Amino acid sequence: MNANPQTRETVAIAGAGDVAKYLFEELTADGRFDIVVLSRADREWFTDHGANLKITDYSVSSIQSILDSTQAKVLFSFLHDNTPFYNRAHESMLAACQQSQTCKRFVPSEYGGDIDKFPHLPRFYDTTNVEFRKVLAAQDEVEWTLVNIGWFMDYFVSPEKSYLKPLPGVWPIDLDKWEAVVPGSGDYNVGWTSGRDVANALEKHTYVCGEVGTWNEALAKLEAYHGGRPFSKSTKSTTSIEKALVDHANDEDPTLLWTAFMDEWNITGASVPPWDEVLRQRASYFSGVKFRTIDDILKAAEMADKI
């Protein structure tokens, strides 16, 4: 579907990373949009796919110039960072939208779980996303949407079948070693959504989710799909996770602390978008969108180059 050039809208994407590839592909396939991608450096995948890539230092003036020169109507951010750069870049993007002549809609990089019930989890959101949410709420010049989806479901399939890079030590399942380190009992509910399904929903509202289940249930699905092959499984007790939060609180290298933050996110139920709201929004806004389950993406990976 190719829109009349006079009716096409320009969509700006900040952060030329893995998840952004899904939105770029889905908007390109839709055919109604021109797309501009903002990045601090050249990104070969995007230029190879014909993207209008604009280099920016994420200053207000740089972002505003790109938005207005391309007549962008909406800005999506995929910048994920656990340092003050997240705040600086997002505050600059918001200010650029406020000053822009054309762009008055902004979707910051959020992609967490139930931020109504657990606004501070994972804990590295406390100084980044949580603080920026306050900045957003204090202004009314720019429309904004926070999109929360739980875990990306893509990690259930082999890395070559997804744009998302593996998260060793953070994602509990290692498909190469066929090992799993289950947070807590493994019976806490967790939310998962396909990256491509998130891209299909991004123009809309806050909570989307493909499936809710437990890590034990997810492991059982993978074992069944792979011919009954059992995982070599261990667990991280709730006590050990709580201890890690304390023991690594002041580490110079935050890697182990951030892993503990994600383990806590798993065992508290904070990764699960509120299901009643997910279903309400599906019925109201996404009746034409199929949100896939784990079983669906495992089957899709048999045929698709990228799920």
PDB file of C-alpha atoms in Angstrom:
ATOM      1  CA  MET A   1       0.000   0.000   0.000  1.00  0.00           C
ATOM      2  CA  ASN A   2       1.595   3.275  -1.142  1.00  0.00           C
ATOM      3  CA  ALA A   3       0.023   6.495   0.058  1.00  0.00           C
ATOM      4  CA  ASN A   4      -0.328   9.627  -2.008  1.00  0.00           C
ATOM      5  CA  PRO A   5       2.880  11.679  -1.440  1.00  0.00           C
ATOM      6  CA  GLN A   6       0.731  14.560  -0.236  1.00  0.00           C
ATOM      7  CA  THR A   7      -0.867  12.423   2.499  1.00  0.00           C
ATOM      8  CA  ARG A   8       2.210  10.518   3.685  1.00  0.00           C
ATOM      9  CA  GLU A   9       3.385  11.156   7.233  1.00  0.00           C
ATOM     10  CA  THR A  10       6.995  11.199   8.334  1.00  0.00           C
ATOM     11  CA  VAL A  11       7.868   9.086  11.362  1.00  0.00           C
ATOM     12  CA  ALA A  12      11.137   9.728  13.212  1.00  0.00           C
ATOM     13  CA  ILE A  13      12.926   6.896  15.008  1.00  0.00           C
ATOM     14  CA  ALA A  14      15.652   7.735  17.539  1.00  0.00           C
ATOM     15  CA  GLY A  15      18.129   4.983  18.294  1.00  0.00           C
ATOM     16  CA  ALA A  16      19.129   2.726  15.410  1.00  0.00           C
ATOM     17  CA  GLY A  17      19.212  -0.460  17.455  1.00  0.00           C
ATOM     18  CA  ASP A  18      17.689  -3.918  17.309  1.00  0.00           C
ATOM     19  CA  VAL A  19      14.065  -3.167  18.228  1.00  0.00           C
ATOM     20  CA  ALA A  20      14.035  -0.169  15.886  1.00  0.00           C
ATOM     21  CA  LYS A  21      14.617  -2.552  12.967  1.00  0.00           C
ATOM     22  CA  TYR A  22      11.197  -4.097  13.543  1.00  0.00           C
ATOM     23  CA  LEU A  23       9.429  -0.738  13.506  1.00  0.00           C
ATOM     24  CA  PHE A  24      11.359   0.320  10.399  1.00  0.00           C
ATOM     25  CA  GLU A  25      10.366  -2.887   8.591  1.00  0.00           C
ATOM     26  CA  GLU A  26       6.710  -2.691   9.625  1.00  0.00           C
ATOM     27  CA  LEU A  27       6.337   0.985   8.667  1.00  0.00           C
ATOM     28  CA  THR A  28       8.105   0.349   5.358  1.00  0.00           C
ATOM     29  CA  ALA A  29       5.814  -2.606   4.603  1.00  0.00           C
ATOM     30  CA  ASP A  30       2.775  -0.486   5.474  1.00  0.00           C
ATOM     31  CA  GLY A  31       3.732   1.966   2.728  1.00  0.00           C
ATOM     32  CA  ARG A  32       2.007   5.046   4.158  1.00  0.00           C
ATOM     33  CA  PHE A  33       4.999   6.554   5.908  1.00  0.00           C
ATOM     34  CA  ASP A  34       8.311   8.215   5.235  1.00  0.00           C
ATOM     35  CA  ILE A  35      10.851   7.245   7.887  1.00  0.00           C
ATOM     36  CA  VAL A  36      13.837   9.159   9.247  1.00  0.00           C
ATOM     37  CA  VAL A  37      16.245   7.433  11.634  1.00  0.00           C
ATOM     38  CA  LEU A  38      18.307   9.414  14.160  1.00  0.00           C
ATOM     39  CA  SER A  39      21.614   7.956  15.284  1.00  0.00           C
ATOM     40  CA  ARG A  40      24.916   9.090  16.787  1.00  0.00           C
ATOM     41  CA  ALA A  41      26.817   7.132  14.134  1.00  0.00           C
ATOM     42  CA  ASP A  42      26.279   5.391  10.825  1.00  0.00           C
ATOM     43  CA  ARG A  43      24.309   2.155  11.090  1.00  0.00           C
ATOM     44  CA  GLU A  44      24.968  -0.191   8.171  1.00  0.00           C
ATOM     45  CA  TRP A  45      21.762  -2.236   8.492  1.00  0.00           C
ATOM     46  CA  PHE A  46      19.589   0.864   8.158  1.00  0.00           C
ATOM     47  CA  THR A  47      21.510   2.418   5.279  1.00  0.00           C
ATOM     48  CA  ASP A  48      21.555  -0.946   3.475  1.00  0.00           C
ATOM     49  CA  HIS A  49      17.759  -1.029   3.829  1.00  0.00           C
ATOM     50  CA  GLY A  50      17.334   2.432   2.368  1.00  0.00           C
ATOM     51  CA  ALA A  51      16.770   4.365   5.584  1.00  0.00           C
ATOM     52  CA  ASN A  52      17.012   8.146   5.647  1.00  0.00           C
ATOM     53  CA  LEU A  53      19.643   8.155   8.403  1.00  0.00           C
ATOM     54  CA  LYS A  54      20.460  11.427  10.142  1.00  0.00           C
ATOM     55  CA  ILE A  55      23.459  11.797  12.428  1.00  0.00           C
ATOM     56  CA  THR A  56      22.731  13.638  15.679  1.00  0.00           C
ATOM     57  CA  ASP A  57      24.469  14.425  18.943  1.00  0.00           C
ATOM     58  CA  TYR A  58      21.052  14.402  20.664  1.00  0.00           C
ATOM     59  CA  SER A  59      21.215  18.092  21.432  1.00  0.00           C
ATOM     60  CA  VAL A  60      17.903  19.959  21.281  1.00  0.00           C
ATOM     61  CA  SER A  61      18.943  22.006  18.245  1.00  0.00           C
ATOM     62  CA  SER A  62      20.152  18.953  16.315  1.00  0.00           C
ATOM     63  CA  ILE A  63      16.979  16.954  16.954  1.00  0.00           C
ATOM     64  CA  GLN A  64      14.650  19.871  16.228  1.00  0.00           C
ATOM     65  CA  SER A  65      16.427  20.591  12.955  1.00  0.00           C
ATOM     66  CA  ILE A  66      15.920  16.990  11.827  1.00  0.00           C
ATOM     67  CA  LEU A  67      12.279  16.900  12.903  1.00  0.00           C
ATOM     68  CA  ASP A  68      11.356  20.132  11.148  1.00  0.00           C
ATOM     69  CA  SER A  69      13.417  19.588   7.996  1.00  0.00           C
ATOM     70  CA  THR A  70      11.751  16.196   7.465  1.00  0.00           C
ATOM     71  CA  GLN A  71       8.336  17.398   8.713  1.00  0.00           C
ATOM     72  CA  ALA A  72       8.159  14.498  11.143  1.00  0.00           C
ATOM     73  CA  LYS A  73       4.830  14.127  12.952  1.00  0.00           C
ATOM     74  CA  VAL A  74       5.837  11.632  15.654  1.00  0.00           C
ATOM     75  CA  LEU A  75       9.107  10.657  17.339  1.00  0.00           C
ATOM     76  CA  PHE A  76       9.712   7.114  18.645  1.00  0.00           C
ATOM     77  CA  SER A  77      12.700   6.528  20.916  1.00  0.00           C
ATOM     78  CA  PHE A  78      14.487   3.206  21.209  1.00  0.00           C
ATOM     79  CA  LEU A  79      17.395   4.559  23.241  1.00  0.00           C
ATOM     80  CA  HIS A  80      17.935   2.217  26.168  1.00  0.00           C
ATOM     81  CA  ASP A  81      20.584   3.304  28.639  1.00  0.00           C
ATOM     82  CA  ASN A  82      20.929   2.884  32.392  1.00  0.00           C
ATOM     83  CA  THR A  83      23.053   6.022  32.815  1.00  0.00           C
ATOM     84  CA  PRO A  84      22.220   9.760  32.862  1.00  0.00           C
ATOM     85  CA  PHE A  85      22.529   9.750  29.059  1.00  0.00           C
ATOM     86  CA  TYR A  86      19.004   8.334  28.970  1.00  0.00           C
ATOM     87  CA  ASN A  87      17.690  11.386  30.817  1.00  0.00           C
ATOM     88  CA  ARG A  88      19.700  13.922  28.820  1.00  0.00           C
ATOM     89  CA  ALA A  89      18.765  12.443  25.465  1.00  0.00           C
ATOM     90  CA  HIS A  90      15.066  12.082  26.301  1.00  0.00           C
ATOM     91  CA  GLU A  91      14.830  15.547  27.790  1.00  0.00           C
ATOM     92  CA  SER A  92      16.420  16.872  24.590  1.00  0.00           C
ATOM     93  CA  MET A  93      13.953  14.911  22.454  1.00  0.00           C
ATOM     94  CA  LEU A  94      11.025  16.252  24.446  1.00  0.00           C
ATOM     95  CA  ALA A  95      12.329  19.837  24.232  1.00  0.00           C
ATOM     96  CA  ALA A  96      12.888  19.417  20.489  1.00  0.00           C
ATOM     97  CA  CYS A  97       9.276  18.287  20.074  1.00  0.00           C
ATOM     98  CA  GLN A  98       8.085  21.230  22.157  1.00  0.00           C
ATOM     99  CA  GLN A  99       9.974  23.632  19.897  1.00  0.00           C
ATOM    100  CA  SER A 100       9.249  21.784  16.654  1.00  0.00           C
ATOM    101  CA  GLN A 101       6.807  23.190  14.142  1.00  0.00           C
ATOM    102  CA  THR A 102       5.614  19.737  13.079  1.00  0.00           C
ATOM    103  CA  CYS A 103       6.321  17.034  15.704  1.00  0.00           C
ATOM    104  CA  LYS A 104       4.041  17.067  18.747  1.00  0.00           C
ATOM    105  CA  ARG A 105       3.837  13.346  19.525  1.00  0.00           C
ATOM    106  CA  PHE A 106       6.541  11.477  21.402  1.00  0.00           C
ATOM    107  CA  VAL A 107       6.908   7.818  22.421  1.00  0.00           C
ATOM    108  CA  PRO A 108       9.890   7.536  24.804  1.00  0.00           C
ATOM    109  CA  SER A 109      11.875   4.350  25.274  1.00  0.00           C
ATOM    110  CA  GLU A 110      10.095   2.487  28.064  1.00  0.00           C
ATOM    111  CA  TYR A 111       9.174  -1.142  27.236  1.00  0.00           C
ATOM    112  CA  GLY A 112       8.901  -2.351  30.828  1.00  0.00           C
ATOM    113  CA  GLY A 113       6.187  -4.234  32.651  1.00  0.00           C
ATOM    114  CA  ASP A 114       3.464  -3.128  35.053  1.00  0.00           C
ATOM    115  CA  ILE A 115       4.613   0.426  35.783  1.00  0.00           C
ATOM    116  CA  ASP A 116       1.325   1.245  37.507  1.00  0.00           C
ATOM    117  CA  LYS A 117       1.921  -1.283  40.284  1.00  0.00           C
ATOM    118  CA  PHE A 118       5.737  -1.447  40.093  1.00  0.00           C
ATOM    119  CA  PRO A 119       6.893   1.970  38.796  1.00  0.00           C
ATOM    120  CA  HIS A 120      10.464   1.565  40.109  1.00  0.00           C
ATOM    121  CA  LEU A 121      11.231  -1.905  38.714  1.00  0.00           C
ATOM    122  CA  PRO A 122      13.633  -2.888  37.290  1.00  0.00           C
ATOM    123  CA  ARG A 123      15.529  -0.722  39.780  1.00  0.00           C
ATOM    124  CA  PHE A 124      17.825   0.902  37.228  1.00  0.00           C
ATOM    125  CA  TYR A 125      14.668   2.653  35.979  1.00  0.00           C
ATOM    126  CA  ASP A 126      14.596   4.560  39.269  1.00  0.00           C
ATOM    127  CA  THR A 127      17.067   7.243  38.187  1.00  0.00           C
ATOM    128  CA  THR A 128      16.257   7.116  34.464  1.00  0.00           C
ATOM    129  CA  ASN A 129      12.739   6.236  33.293  1.00  0.00           C
ATOM    130  CA  VAL A 130      11.030   7.151  36.571  1.00  0.00           C
ATOM    131  CA  GLU A 131      12.582  10.610  36.612  1.00  0.00           C
ATOM    132  CA  PHE A 132      11.771  11.241  32.960  1.00  0.00           C
ATOM    133  CA  ARG A 133       8.155  10.182  33.476  1.00  0.00           C
ATOM    134  CA  LYS A 134       7.904  13.097  35.932  1.00  0.00           C
ATOM    135  CA  VAL A 135       9.243  15.478  33.280  1.00  0.00           C
ATOM    136  CA  LEU A 136       6.688  14.200  30.761  1.00  0.00           C
ATOM    137  CA  ALA A 137       3.800  14.513  33.185  1.00  0.00           C
ATOM    138  CA  ALA A 138       4.744  18.103  34.083  1.00  0.00           C
ATOM    139  CA  GLN A 139       4.175  19.395  30.539  1.00  0.00           C
ATOM    140  CA  ASP A 140       1.207  19.485  28.181  1.00  0.00           C
ATOM    141  CA  GLU A 141       2.706  20.743  24.929  1.00  0.00           C
ATOM    142  CA  VAL A 142       3.564  17.323  23.532  1.00  0.00           C
ATOM    143  CA  GLU A 143       1.363  14.205  23.445  1.00  0.00           C
ATOM    144  CA  TRP A 144       3.169  11.162  24.781  1.00  0.00           C
ATOM    145  CA  THR A 145       2.668   7.435  25.183  1.00  0.00           C
ATOM    146  CA  LEU A 146       4.524   4.950  27.392  1.00  0.00           C
ATOM    147  CA  VAL A 147       4.560   1.476  25.837  1.00  0.00           C
ATOM    148  CA  ASN A 148       5.076  -1.464  28.203  1.00  0.00           C
ATOM    149  CA  ILE A 149       5.268  -5.045  27.065  1.00  0.00           C
ATOM    150  CA  GLY A 150       7.050  -7.265  29.606  1.00  0.00           C
ATOM    151  CA  TRP A 151       9.980  -9.262  28.219  1.00  0.00           C
ATOM    152  CA  PHE A 152      10.627  -9.438  24.507  1.00  0.00           C
ATOM    153  CA  MET A 153       9.563 -12.935  23.464  1.00  0.00           C
ATOM    154  CA  ASP A 154      12.207 -13.158  20.736  1.00  0.00           C
ATOM    155  CA  TYR A 155      14.784 -14.687  23.065  1.00  0.00           C
ATOM    156  CA  PHE A 156      12.894 -17.992  22.959  1.00  0.00           C
ATOM    157  CA  VAL A 157      14.172 -18.615  19.417  1.00  0.00           C
ATOM    158  CA  SER A 158      17.699 -18.928  18.035  1.00  0.00           C
ATOM    159  CA  PRO A 159      19.525 -15.570  17.746  1.00  0.00           C
ATOM    160  CA  GLU A 160      19.716 -15.743  13.957  1.00  0.00           C
ATOM    161  CA  LYS A 161      15.902 -15.755  13.844  1.00  0.00           C
ATOM    162  CA  SER A 162      15.590 -12.426  15.658  1.00  0.00           C
ATOM    163  CA  TYR A 163      17.112  -8.969  15.478  1.00  0.00           C
ATOM    164  CA  LEU A 164      17.523  -8.958  19.256  1.00  0.00           C
ATOM    165  CA  LYS A 165      20.975  -9.858  20.521  1.00  0.00           C
ATOM    166  CA  PRO A 166      21.197 -12.508  23.278  1.00  0.00           C
ATOM    167  CA  LEU A 167      21.207 -11.415  26.935  1.00  0.00           C
ATOM    168  CA  PRO A 168      23.503 -13.971  28.606  1.00  0.00           C
ATOM    169  CA  GLY A 169      23.117 -13.968  32.364  1.00  0.00           C
ATOM    170  CA  VAL A 170      20.025 -11.757  32.216  1.00  0.00           C
ATOM    171  CA  TRP A 171      17.638 -13.882  30.144  1.00  0.00           C
ATOM    172  CA  PRO A 172      17.273 -17.077  32.224  1.00  0.00           C
ATOM    173  CA  ILE A 173      17.549 -19.492  29.287  1.00  0.00           C
ATOM    174  CA  ASP A 174      20.723 -20.328  27.336  1.00  0.00           C
ATOM    175  CA  LEU A 175      19.638 -22.090  24.140  1.00  0.00           C
ATOM    176  CA  ASP A 176      23.217 -22.849  23.031  1.00  0.00           C
ATOM    177  CA  LYS A 177      24.126 -24.662  26.248  1.00  0.00           C
ATOM    178  CA  TRP A 178      20.520 -25.832  26.765  1.00  0.00           C
ATOM    179  CA  GLU A 179      20.655 -24.573  30.324  1.00  0.00           C
ATOM    180  CA  ALA A 180      18.277 -22.511  32.421  1.00  0.00           C
ATOM    181  CA  VAL A 181      18.781 -20.594  35.645  1.00  0.00           C
ATOM    182  CA  VAL A 182      15.269 -20.008  36.945  1.00  0.00           C
ATOM    183  CA  PRO A 183      14.644 -16.933  39.117  1.00  0.00           C
ATOM    184  CA  GLY A 184      12.994 -17.859  42.393  1.00  0.00           C
ATOM    185  CA  SER A 185      10.617 -20.806  42.229  1.00  0.00           C
ATOM    186  CA  GLY A 186       9.929 -20.273  38.516  1.00  0.00           C
ATOM    187  CA  ASP A 187       6.209 -20.139  39.282  1.00  0.00           C
ATOM    188  CA  TYR A 188       5.818 -16.357  39.279  1.00  0.00           C
ATOM    189  CA  ASN A 189       3.909 -14.875  36.354  1.00  0.00           C
ATOM    190  CA  VAL A 190       5.994 -13.210  33.636  1.00  0.00           C
ATOM    191  CA  GLY A 191       4.885 -11.296  30.531  1.00  0.00           C
ATOM    192  CA  TRP A 192       6.322 -11.818  27.030  1.00  0.00           C
ATOM    193  CA  THR A 193       5.629 -10.036  23.722  1.00  0.00           C
ATOM    194  CA  SER A 194       7.171 -10.451  20.268  1.00  0.00           C
ATOM    195  CA  GLY A 195       9.314  -7.530  19.104  1.00  0.00           C
ATOM    196  CA  ARG A 196       7.554  -7.396  15.754  1.00  0.00           C
ATOM    197  CA  ASP A 197       4.144  -7.390  17.444  1.00  0.00           C
ATOM    198  CA  VAL A 198       5.294  -4.459  19.574  1.00  0.00           C
ATOM    199  CA  ALA A 199       6.223  -2.619  16.374  1.00  0.00           C
ATOM    200  CA  ASN A 200       2.752  -3.288  14.971  1.00  0.00           C
ATOM    201  CA  ALA A 201       1.164  -1.807  18.100  1.00  0.00           C
ATOM    202  CA  LEU A 202       3.435   1.178  18.669  1.00  0.00           C
ATOM    203  CA  GLU A 203       1.193   3.780  17.152  1.00  0.00           C
ATOM    204  CA  LYS A 204      -1.341   3.207  19.889  1.00  0.00           C
ATOM    205  CA  HIS A 205      -1.356   2.831  23.639  1.00  0.00           C
ATOM    206  CA  THR A 206       0.442   1.743  26.742  1.00  0.00           C
ATOM    207  CA  TYR A 207       0.081  -1.958  27.503  1.00  0.00           C
ATOM    208  CA  VAL A 208       0.532  -4.818  25.045  1.00  0.00           C
ATOM    209  CA  CYS A 209       1.463  -8.412  25.786  1.00  0.00           C
ATOM    210  CA  GLY A 210       1.468 -11.655  23.833  1.00  0.00           C
ATOM    211  CA  GLU A 211       1.448 -14.192  26.649  1.00  0.00           C
ATOM    212  CA  VAL A 212       1.607 -14.438  30.427  1.00  0.00           C
ATOM    213  CA  GLY A 213       3.015 -17.518  32.092  1.00  0.00           C
ATOM    214  CA  THR A 214       5.788 -18.708  34.380  1.00  0.00           C
ATOM    215  CA  TRP A 215       9.389 -19.566  33.551  1.00  0.00           C
ATOM    216  CA  ASN A 216       8.667 -23.196  34.424  1.00  0.00           C
ATOM    217  CA  GLU A 217       5.772 -23.220  31.949  1.00  0.00           C
ATOM    218  CA  ALA A 218       7.963 -21.568  29.302  1.00  0.00           C
ATOM    219  CA  LEU A 219      10.712 -24.154  29.782  1.00  0.00           C
ATOM    220  CA  ALA A 220       8.148 -26.927  29.425  1.00  0.00           C
ATOM    221  CA  LYS A 221       6.986 -25.447  26.113  1.00  0.00           C
ATOM    222  CA  LEU A 222      10.575 -25.299  24.796  1.00  0.00           C
ATOM    223  CA  GLU A 223      11.316 -28.848  25.921  1.00  0.00           C
ATOM    224  CA  ALA A 224       8.160 -30.165  24.278  1.00  0.00           C
ATOM    225  CA  TYR A 225       8.842 -28.289  21.040  1.00  0.00           C
ATOM    226  CA  HIS A 226      12.398 -29.650  20.906  1.00  0.00           C
ATOM    227  CA  GLY A 227      11.298 -33.259  21.140  1.00  0.00           C
ATOM    228  CA  GLY A 228      11.195 -33.574  24.916  1.00  0.00           C
ATOM    229  CA  ARG A 229      14.828 -32.525  25.379  1.00  0.00           C
ATOM    230  CA  PRO A 230      15.151 -31.571  29.079  1.00  0.00           C
ATOM    231  CA  PHE A 231      17.014 -28.450  30.132  1.00  0.00           C
ATOM    232  CA  SER A 232      19.879 -28.608  32.561  1.00  0.00           C
ATOM    233  CA  LYS A 233      18.128 -26.460  35.134  1.00  0.00           C
ATOM    234  CA  SER A 234      19.210 -24.620  38.255  1.00  0.00           C
ATOM    235  CA  THR A 235      17.525 -21.923  40.307  1.00  0.00           C
ATOM    236  CA  LYS A 236      18.324 -18.599  41.914  1.00  0.00           C
ATOM    237  CA  SER A 237      16.543 -18.439  45.227  1.00  0.00           C
ATOM    238  CA  THR A 238      14.646 -15.358  46.259  1.00  0.00           C
ATOM    239  CA  THR A 239      17.056 -15.042  49.195  1.00  0.00           C
ATOM    240  CA  SER A 240      20.108 -15.070  46.898  1.00  0.00           C
ATOM    241  CA  ILE A 241      18.531 -12.441  44.647  1.00  0.00           C
ATOM    242  CA  GLU A 242      17.768 -10.201  47.608  1.00  0.00           C
ATOM    243  CA  LYS A 243      21.338 -10.706  48.871  1.00  0.00           C
ATOM    244  CA  ALA A 244      22.786  -9.776  45.466  1.00  0.00           C
ATOM    245  CA  LEU A 245      20.841  -6.506  45.515  1.00  0.00           C
ATOM    246  CA  VAL A 246      22.662  -5.587  48.714  1.00  0.00           C
ATOM    247  CA  ASP A 247      26.076  -7.122  48.008  1.00  0.00           C
ATOM    248  CA  HIS A 248      26.497  -5.452  44.616  1.00  0.00           C
ATOM    249  CA  ALA A 249      24.865  -2.111  45.407  1.00  0.00           C
ATOM    250  CA  ASN A 250      28.172  -0.244  45.264  1.00  0.00           C
ATOM    251  CA  ASP A 251      30.068  -2.263  42.655  1.00  0.00           C
ATOM    252  CA  GLU A 252      32.153  -0.172  40.285  1.00  0.00           C
ATOM    253  CA  ASP A 253      31.018  -2.449  37.455  1.00  0.00           C
ATOM    254  CA  PRO A 254      27.193  -2.505  37.685  1.00  0.00           C
ATOM    255  CA  THR A 255      26.722  -5.702  35.657  1.00  0.00           C
ATOM    256  CA  LEU A 256      25.913  -7.998  38.586  1.00  0.00           C
ATOM    257  CA  LEU A 257      23.676  -5.387  40.194  1.00  0.00           C
ATOM    258  CA  TRP A 258      21.723  -4.890  36.966  1.00  0.00           C
ATOM    259  CA  THR A 259      21.327  -8.666  36.650  1.00  0.00           C
ATOM    260  CA  ALA A 260      19.931  -8.717  40.185  1.00  0.00           C
ATOM    261  CA  PHE A 261      17.540  -5.916  39.211  1.00  0.00           C
ATOM    262  CA  MET A 262      16.199  -8.047  36.363  1.00  0.00           C
ATOM    263  CA  ASP A 263      15.942 -11.126  38.602  1.00  0.00           C
ATOM    264  CA  GLU A 264      13.867  -9.064  41.023  1.00  0.00           C
ATOM    265  CA  TRP A 265      11.696  -7.886  38.102  1.00  0.00           C
ATOM    266  CA  ASN A 266      11.052 -11.558  37.324  1.00  0.00           C
ATOM    267  CA  ILE A 267      10.087 -12.747  40.793  1.00  0.00           C
ATOM    268  CA  THR A 268       7.852  -9.808  41.787  1.00  0.00           C
ATOM    269  CA  GLY A 269       5.447 -10.074  38.845  1.00  0.00           C
ATOM    270  CA  ALA A 270       6.504  -6.588  37.752  1.00  0.00           C
ATOM    271  CA  SER A 271       7.200  -7.773  34.192  1.00  0.00           C
ATOM    272  CA  VAL A 272       3.528  -8.611  33.591  1.00  0.00           C
ATOM    273  CA  PRO A 273       1.520  -5.793  32.018  1.00  0.00           C
ATOM    274  CA  PRO A 274      -1.857  -5.613  33.813  1.00  0.00           C
ATOM    275  CA  TRP A 275      -3.843  -8.261  31.960  1.00  0.00           C
ATOM    276  CA  ASP A 276      -7.261  -6.664  32.290  1.00  0.00           C
ATOM    277  CA  GLU A 277      -5.867  -3.498  30.707  1.00  0.00           C
ATOM    278  CA  VAL A 278      -4.061  -5.500  28.011  1.00  0.00           C
ATOM    279  CA  LEU A 279      -7.341  -7.190  27.033  1.00  0.00           C
ATOM    280  CA  ARG A 280      -9.292  -3.921  27.159  1.00  0.00           C
ATOM    281  CA  GLN A 281      -6.821  -2.198  24.861  1.00  0.00           C
ATOM    282  CA  ARG A 282      -6.722  -5.184  22.517  1.00  0.00           C
ATOM    283  CA  ALA A 283     -10.481  -4.997  22.110  1.00  0.00           C
ATOM    284  CA  SER A 284     -10.523  -1.208  21.716  1.00  0.00           C
ATOM    285  CA  TYR A 285      -7.454  -0.553  19.576  1.00  0.00           C
ATOM    286  CA  PHE A 286      -5.888  -3.750  18.254  1.00  0.00           C
ATOM    287  CA  SER A 287      -8.714  -5.878  16.922  1.00  0.00           C
ATOM    288  CA  GLY A 288      -6.760  -6.314  13.683  1.00  0.00           C
ATOM    289  CA  VAL A 289      -3.477  -7.261  15.360  1.00  0.00           C
ATOM    290  CA  LYS A 290      -2.606 -10.841  16.340  1.00  0.00           C
ATOM    291  CA  PHE A 291      -0.287 -10.913  19.326  1.00  0.00           C
ATOM    292  CA  ARG A 292       1.655 -14.135  19.108  1.00  0.00           C
ATOM    293  CA  THR A 293       2.318 -16.657  21.859  1.00  0.00           C
ATOM    294  CA  ILE A 294       5.544 -18.563  22.507  1.00  0.00           C
ATOM    295  CA  ASP A 295       4.180 -21.494  20.508  1.00  0.00           C
ATOM    296  CA  ASP A 296       3.374 -19.139  17.625  1.00  0.00           C
ATOM    297  CA  ILE A 297       6.879 -17.684  17.369  1.00  0.00           C
ATOM    298  CA  LEU A 298       8.515 -21.105  17.623  1.00  0.00           C
ATOM    299  CA  LYS A 299       6.455 -22.187  14.599  1.00  0.00           C
ATOM    300  CA  ALA A 300       7.141 -18.881  12.811  1.00  0.00           C
ATOM    301  CA  ALA A 301      10.883 -19.415  13.246  1.00  0.00           C
ATOM    302  CA  GLU A 302      10.628 -22.595  11.173  1.00  0.00           C
ATOM    303  CA  MET A 303       9.684 -20.543   8.100  1.00  0.00           C
ATOM    304  CA  ALA A 304      10.630 -16.893   8.621  1.00  0.00           C
ATOM    305  CA  ASP A 305      14.098 -15.414   8.209  1.00  0.00           C
ATOM    306  CA  LYS A 306      13.364 -13.062  11.115  1.00  0.00           C
ATOM    307  CA  ILE A 307      10.368 -13.576  13.363  1.00  0.00           C
TER     308      ILE A 307
END
